[in-house]
Amino acid sequence: MTENTQQQPASVPELPTQYAPAEVEGPLYERWVERGYFTADATGSKPAYTIVIPPPNVTGSLHLGHAFQHTLMDALTRRKRMQGYEALWLPGMDHAGIATQNKVEQQLAEEGKSRHDLGRDEFVRRVWQWKEEYGGRILGQMRRLGDGVDWSRERFTMDEGLSRAVQTIFKRLYDDQLIYRAERIINWCPRCLTAISDIEVEYQEDDGELVSIRYGEGEDSLVVATTRAETMLGDTAVAVHPDDERYRHLVGKQIKLPLTDRTIPVVADTHVDPEFGTGAVKVTPAHDPNDFAIGQRHDLESLTIMDERGVLTVHGPFQGLDRFEARDAVVTALRSQGRIVAEKRPYVHSVGHCSRCGTTIEPRLSLQWWVKVEPLAKAAGDAVRDGRVAIHPEDLSKRYFDWVDNMHDWCISRQLWWGHRIPVWYGPNGEVVCVGPDEQPPTGEGWRQETDVLDTWFSSGLWPFSTLGWPEQTPDLEKFYSTDVLLTGHDIIFFWVARMMMFGLYAMDGEVPFKTIALTGLVRDERGKKMSKSFGNVVDPLDWMDKYGSDALRFTLARGANPGTDVPIGEDWVQASRNFANKIWNATRFALMNGATVEGPLPDASRMSAADRWILSRLNATVAEVDAYYEDFQFSKLSETLYHFAWDEVFDWYVELSKTTFFAGGEQARVSARVLGEVLDVMLRLLHPVVPFVTDTLWTTLTGGESLVVADWPTAVRVPGADTAGGFRDEAAEQEIELVQRVVTEVRRFRSDQGLQPGQKVPARLDLDGTALAPHEPAIRQLLRLQPEGEGFHATASLPVAGATVALDLSGTIDVEAERKRLTKDLAAAEKEKAQAEAKLGNDAFLAKAPDHVVDKIRTRLAAAEADIARIGNQLATLPQS
């Protein structure tokens, strides 16, 4: 962009020649915080707008998934604040029970100690010490990203207030008989030594073995298949389908269980699929959830055959073996007895692993605490079905209903020391007492508190209301509940979203925890592949922010954010966003040097040029589009709209069209300078929620205003002397400038085809009389680098476009003969390509044998060749004649 070198008034605001994000972003963010821009007022009269942050783990650091969701939440909150809402974006962290305990246990292991060496109280103190020293790195990284959160309200799931909320709701649920203790099959991690929920189990395809084992003797025998041969030592039955004729004679009989001195019954149960395998299944009630259910129906004994570390406890040669060692030993022993009927190795099957440490999960019968979810889950489903809560995009509501409509009771106890300890005391005579936050626990000999802690998701399920002061009726709770939007990934509908719905409706007397659930996809690499350390494609967002600036990362993420779908991202895209930020900077700097201003009212429409009216009309269209996209959570579309308006329409067209006006000076230049100031003012406001740093810096320089953070969100621009109902629009001006764009675009294309450099000047005659283009001749000539005709002008090419004619004299600008030879050679190559493609497509034998994708490829080559022939022919026809 060529800057206007005219002498400017001394009062013109100055900007550095280059934008340096590293010098701007940190100090600017701290200024925002110090001025209290993000601190919400619970006592004011403004309408409330509330978002609570999905609390990151205290052990965590900022990853691209965080950066993605935080960018979108920040954009929503910043816009609502600008629209006059009392916007609260509440931050905080989750204590992350298993993950945090593992961190501290690893530290202790390096010292040669375990948590048992310290004891419970000292270990918990050690975890708090770790949290203060190492936890919460992510909070500082959130500042780096520009998160406009209310730091004065920062919460932690184990702070005093949230701990009170946890104890309160546990007591209420217990008293309402919605919390109970029972022995059930749970997912057990032999490494973390705790139960984990179904949704914390990650399934992957593992290589195993499938062995078929004969139970019983002779006619009183049958074959079962298993991938976990060691669990046969805990079998207490074999089950068959009641209608399976093959085994009808065995139902009710006892058969010998191999490798043991026990006999077990054959039972008939409809759970068994007679078409699968042999139609007979081994039943191990203490080590499989389906078997446990069969055992309950048939009153079978449940034998636990391994301890909490996955070591076998049954007597005999297998006692003391790890579960995987025992598997091999059991198969070897069965083989030696001739009991193995078939073996399939490797047998690839889905195996559950602990999401925290990767250890293979062991289903295990255990006495645990549970939430009875049926009435809570029904309420959570009804709130969406009756419209009190909207899920966006709507097609993901099916996934939500599939979960809440089929939810099993929730195991909430964890065998950890870090977390909210279950507020239940056991007495010496079997008493069980649940204690609320204002009650004294029982004392005396023999009383002890439950040692288990609550699942982390139990406390984070209270997050939308516990962070606002519940169970107390605080001003924050009154003002900011229920929250407006929960924006989170579709992958934690089950972990977190459903939990908050159940607890929010229960604790808040049917008032929903949020009005809209806006679900996002996951961030992937530029090829759409999941980011994983094992793939080597994990990116630290801080690296990109260091290199390109936080605005560049934010804009890239928002530009890829289509509702509910995954977001690919690559470094090239972040670099392109950095270029966009630089373009905004340079264009605003140019505008300021040419007198762009927001001072005074807009001039009357009659004093404006067509370009002035056109850009204001396009500006109002952009305001309307961006507002509509925000309401529909279409971040990608609103970002694209702003990108193309700013770069294509403002910078590439309006600024360029206005250069001749600015150079000429005078009244028209002052009008256009005021229009350009208005356009930049509104455009920077629109961009601010997504790219806050560069826009705030430029806007305060342009307008002298305090900060965009507290500026008004733009509405439709009103133009004096024009019909402003609903905002100024000028279709005639839009059509006029579209004609200019057509002429410039067509001639630029022709120049490029002729091999002319963009800055190369060419003599030309413009026949614009009688068209709307006539007033724009100076601008068209400047944009196209067209010189006046001059003496000896010889039109070697004539281009009719948009009702006008542009005649060019290319003599002396190109080597016509060399260009003719080059194009003739290219034409011959294209004609040869066309002939070859036509020959293949005309060959019936080829078409009969070739795969569809090969035939499609040949058709594509033919179409490309025909297009090349037409293009080159046109170029040859427009070359000057020798």
mmCIF file of N, CA, C and O in Angstrom, residues 206-213 224-230 323-335 340 342-351:
data_model
loop_
_atom_site.group_PDB
_atom_site.id
_atom_site.type_symbol
_atom_site.label_atom_id
_atom_site.label_comp_id
_atom_site.label_asym_id
_atom_site.label_seq_id
_atom_site.Cartn_x
_atom_site.Cartn_y
_atom_site.Cartn_z
ATOM 1 N N ASP A 206 -7.104 -53.968 21.515
ATOM 2 C CA ASP A 206 -5.896 -54.639 22.005
ATOM 3 C C ASP A 206 -5.779 -56.030 21.398
ATOM 4 O O ASP A 206 -6.796 -56.680 21.071
ATOM 5 N N ASP A 207 -4.554 -56.518 21.275
ATOM 6 C CA ASP A 207 -4.320 -57.905 20.881
ATOM 7 C C ASP A 207 -4.462 -58.790 22.110
ATOM 8 O O ASP A 207 -3.780 -58.596 23.119
ATOM 9 N N GLY A 208 -5.353 -59.765 22.030
ATOM 10 C CA GLY A 208 -5.520 -60.707 23.122
ATOM 11 C C GLY A 208 -5.620 -62.118 22.571
ATOM 12 O O GLY A 208 -5.086 -62.416 21.494
ATOM 13 N N GLU A 209 -6.293 -62.978 23.317
ATOM 14 C CA GLU A 209 -6.528 -64.336 22.832
ATOM 15 C C GLU A 209 -7.939 -64.760 23.233
ATOM 16 O O GLU A 209 -8.454 -64.349 24.265
ATOM 17 N N LEU A 210 -8.541 -65.545 22.387
ATOM 18 C CA LEU A 210 -9.870 -66.100 22.658
ATOM 19 C C LEU A 210 -9.705 -67.607 22.782
ATOM 20 O O LEU A 210 -9.306 -68.277 21.813
ATOM 21 N N VAL A 211 -9.963 -68.130 23.974
ATOM 22 C CA VAL A 211 -9.819 -69.571 24.186
ATOM 23 C C VAL A 211 -11.186 -70.183 24.447
ATOM 24 O O VAL A 211 -12.029 -69.600 25.145
ATOM 25 N N SER A 212 -11.415 -71.362 23.869
ATOM 26 C CA SER A 212 -12.658 -72.107 24.073
ATOM 27 C C SER A 212 -12.359 -73.271 25.000
ATOM 28 O O SER A 212 -11.456 -74.086 24.729
ATOM 29 N N ILE A 213 -13.107 -73.345 26.116
ATOM 30 C CA ILE A 213 -12.813 -74.290 27.193
ATOM 31 C C ILE A 213 -14.003 -75.222 27.386
ATOM 32 O O ILE A 213 -15.151 -74.771 27.430
ATOM 33 N N VAL A 224 -17.353 -73.064 26.514
ATOM 34 C CA VAL A 224 -17.483 -71.608 26.642
ATOM 35 C C VAL A 224 -16.217 -70.966 26.091
ATOM 36 O O VAL A 224 -15.144 -71.582 26.081
ATOM 37 N N ALA A 225 -16.351 -69.739 25.618
ATOM 38 C CA ALA A 225 -15.198 -68.998 25.082
ATOM 39 C C ALA A 225 -14.983 -67.758 25.930
ATOM 40 O O ALA A 225 -15.945 -67.121 26.383
ATOM 41 N N THR A 226 -13.711 -67.390 26.133
ATOM 42 C CA THR A 226 -13.407 -66.223 26.951
ATOM 43 C C THR A 226 -12.078 -65.605 26.526
ATOM 44 O O THR A 226 -11.190 -66.297 26.027
ATOM 45 N N THR A 227 -11.964 -64.288 26.756
ATOM 46 C CA THR A 227 -10.681 -63.598 26.561
ATOM 47 C C THR A 227 -9.974 -63.413 27.900
ATOM 48 O O THR A 227 -8.842 -62.937 27.924
ATOM 49 N N ARG A 228 -10.636 -63.773 28.995
ATOM 50 C CA ARG A 228 -10.079 -63.599 30.339
ATOM 51 C C ARG A 228 -10.137 -64.945 31.062
ATOM 52 O O ARG A 228 -10.925 -65.144 31.985
ATOM 53 N N ALA A 229 -9.266 -65.859 30.630
ATOM 54 C CA ALA A 229 -9.329 -67.235 31.138
ATOM 55 C C ALA A 229 -9.147 -67.303 32.649
ATOM 56 O O ALA A 229 -9.720 -68.173 33.319
ATOM 57 N N GLU A 230 -8.363 -66.374 33.212
ATOM 58 C CA GLU A 230 -8.100 -66.426 34.654
ATOM 59 C C GLU A 230 -9.365 -66.259 35.475
ATOM 60 O O GLU A 230 -9.455 -66.738 36.617
ATOM 61 N N ARG A 323 -2.737 -60.822 37.341
ATOM 62 C CA ARG A 323 -3.847 -61.297 36.499
ATOM 63 C C ARG A 323 -3.394 -61.739 35.115
ATOM 64 O O ARG A 323 -3.932 -62.707 34.553
ATOM 65 N N PHE A 324 -2.408 -61.040 34.522
ATOM 66 C CA PHE A 324 -1.964 -61.412 33.171
ATOM 67 C C PHE A 324 -1.053 -62.633 33.209
ATOM 68 O O PHE A 324 -1.088 -63.478 32.316
ATOM 69 N N GLU A 325 -0.232 -62.755 34.274
ATOM 70 C CA GLU A 325 0.558 -63.974 34.455
ATOM 71 C C GLU A 325 -0.370 -65.164 34.688
ATOM 72 O O GLU A 325 -0.152 -66.260 34.142
ATOM 73 N N ALA A 326 -1.413 -64.937 35.475
ATOM 74 C CA ALA A 326 -2.365 -66.008 35.776
ATOM 75 C C ALA A 326 -3.106 -66.460 34.517
ATOM 76 O O ALA A 326 -3.404 -67.659 34.365
ATOM 77 N N ARG A 327 -3.367 -65.523 33.613
ATOM 78 C CA ARG A 327 -4.067 -65.879 32.368
ATOM 79 C C ARG A 327 -3.279 -66.937 31.600
ATOM 80 O O ARG A 327 -3.829 -67.957 31.172
ATOM 81 N N ASP A 328 -1.992 -66.694 31.435
ATOM 82 C CA ASP A 328 -1.149 -67.664 30.718
ATOM 83 C C ASP A 328 -1.070 -68.979 31.473
ATOM 84 O O ASP A 328 -1.116 -70.066 30.867
ATOM 85 N N ALA A 329 -0.927 -68.892 32.795
ATOM 86 C CA ALA A 329 -0.793 -70.105 33.598
ATOM 87 C C ALA A 329 -2.064 -70.955 33.549
ATOM 88 O O ALA A 329 -2.004 -72.195 33.469
ATOM 89 N N VAL A 330 -3.222 -70.294 33.599
ATOM 90 C CA VAL A 330 -4.497 -71.021 33.547
ATOM 91 C C VAL A 330 -4.664 -71.713 32.200
ATOM 92 O O VAL A 330 -5.061 -72.895 32.128
ATOM 93 N N VAL A 331 -4.351 -71.032 31.108
ATOM 94 C CA VAL A 331 -4.482 -71.630 29.779
ATOM 95 C C VAL A 331 -3.537 -72.820 29.641
ATOM 96 O O VAL A 331 -3.903 -73.872 29.102
ATOM 97 N N THR A 332 -2.312 -72.679 30.165
ATOM 98 C CA THR A 332 -1.355 -73.787 30.109
ATOM 99 C C THR A 332 -1.883 -74.992 30.877
ATOM 100 O O THR A 332 -1.801 -76.146 30.408
ATOM 101 N N ALA A 333 -2.441 -74.742 32.055
ATOM 102 C CA ALA A 333 -2.970 -75.839 32.863
ATOM 103 C C ALA A 333 -4.163 -76.500 32.172
ATOM 104 O O ALA A 333 -4.292 -77.738 32.161
ATOM 105 N N LEU A 334 -5.046 -75.714 31.593
ATOM 106 C CA LEU A 334 -6.202 -76.265 30.886
ATOM 107 C C LEU A 334 -5.757 -77.076 29.668
ATOM 108 O O LEU A 334 -6.328 -78.139 29.365
ATOM 109 N N ARG A 335 -4.734 -76.577 29.000
ATOM 110 C CA ARG A 335 -4.235 -77.286 27.816
ATOM 111 C C ARG A 335 -3.686 -78.650 28.202
ATOM 112 O O ARG A 335 -3.895 -79.657 27.501
ATOM 113 N N ILE A 340 -8.759 -77.331 26.413
ATOM 114 C CA ILE A 340 -8.787 -76.262 25.408
ATOM 115 C C ILE A 340 -9.274 -76.835 24.088
ATOM 116 O O ILE A 340 -8.621 -77.693 23.483
ATOM 117 N N ALA A 342 -10.295 -74.779 21.405
ATOM 118 C CA ALA A 342 -9.812 -73.926 20.314
ATOM 119 C C ALA A 342 -9.114 -72.718 20.920
ATOM 120 O O ALA A 342 -9.418 -72.288 22.050
ATOM 121 N N GLU A 343 -8.140 -72.171 20.180
ATOM 122 C CA GLU A 343 -7.438 -70.949 20.589
ATOM 123 C C GLU A 343 -7.321 -70.024 19.381
ATOM 124 O O GLU A 343 -7.000 -70.489 18.281
ATOM 125 N N LYS A 344 -7.608 -68.764 19.587
ATOM 126 C CA LYS A 344 -7.436 -67.775 18.530
ATOM 127 C C LYS A 344 -6.518 -66.686 19.046
ATOM 128 O O LYS A 344 -6.842 -65.974 19.987
ATOM 129 N N ARG A 345 -5.346 -66.591 18.435
ATOM 130 C CA ARG A 345 -4.352 -65.618 18.872
ATOM 131 C C ARG A 345 -3.606 -65.078 17.653
ATOM 132 O O ARG A 345 -3.166 -65.886 16.826
ATOM 133 N N PRO A 346 -3.456 -63.760 17.436
ATOM 134 C CA PRO A 346 -4.033 -62.708 18.298
ATOM 135 C C PRO A 346 -5.519 -62.520 18.006
ATOM 136 O O PRO A 346 -5.974 -62.738 16.885
ATOM 137 N N TYR A 347 -6.229 -62.144 19.040
ATOM 138 C CA TYR A 347 -7.653 -61.869 18.936
ATOM 139 C C TYR A 347 -7.841 -60.400 19.299
ATOM 140 O O TYR A 347 -7.685 -59.999 20.461
ATOM 141 N N VAL A 348 -8.116 -59.564 18.290
ATOM 142 C CA VAL A 348 -8.236 -58.123 18.511
ATOM 143 C C VAL A 348 -9.625 -57.807 19.050
ATOM 144 O O VAL A 348 -10.632 -58.159 18.426
ATOM 145 N N HIS A 349 -9.681 -57.189 20.195
ATOM 146 C CA HIS A 349 -10.973 -56.853 20.794
ATOM 147 C C HIS A 349 -10.848 -55.560 21.590
ATOM 148 O O HIS A 349 -9.748 -55.087 21.891
ATOM 149 N N SER A 350 -11.994 -54.961 21.910
ATOM 150 C CA SER A 350 -12.035 -53.684 22.598
ATOM 151 C C SER A 350 -11.836 -53.895 24.097
ATOM 152 O O SER A 350 -12.563 -54.679 24.723
ATOM 153 N N VAL A 351 -10.861 -53.200 24.645
ATOM 154 C CA VAL A 351 -10.522 -53.349 26.058
ATOM 155 C C VAL A 351 -10.533 -51.980 26.722
ATOM 156 O O VAL A 351 -9.993 -51.009 26.177
#
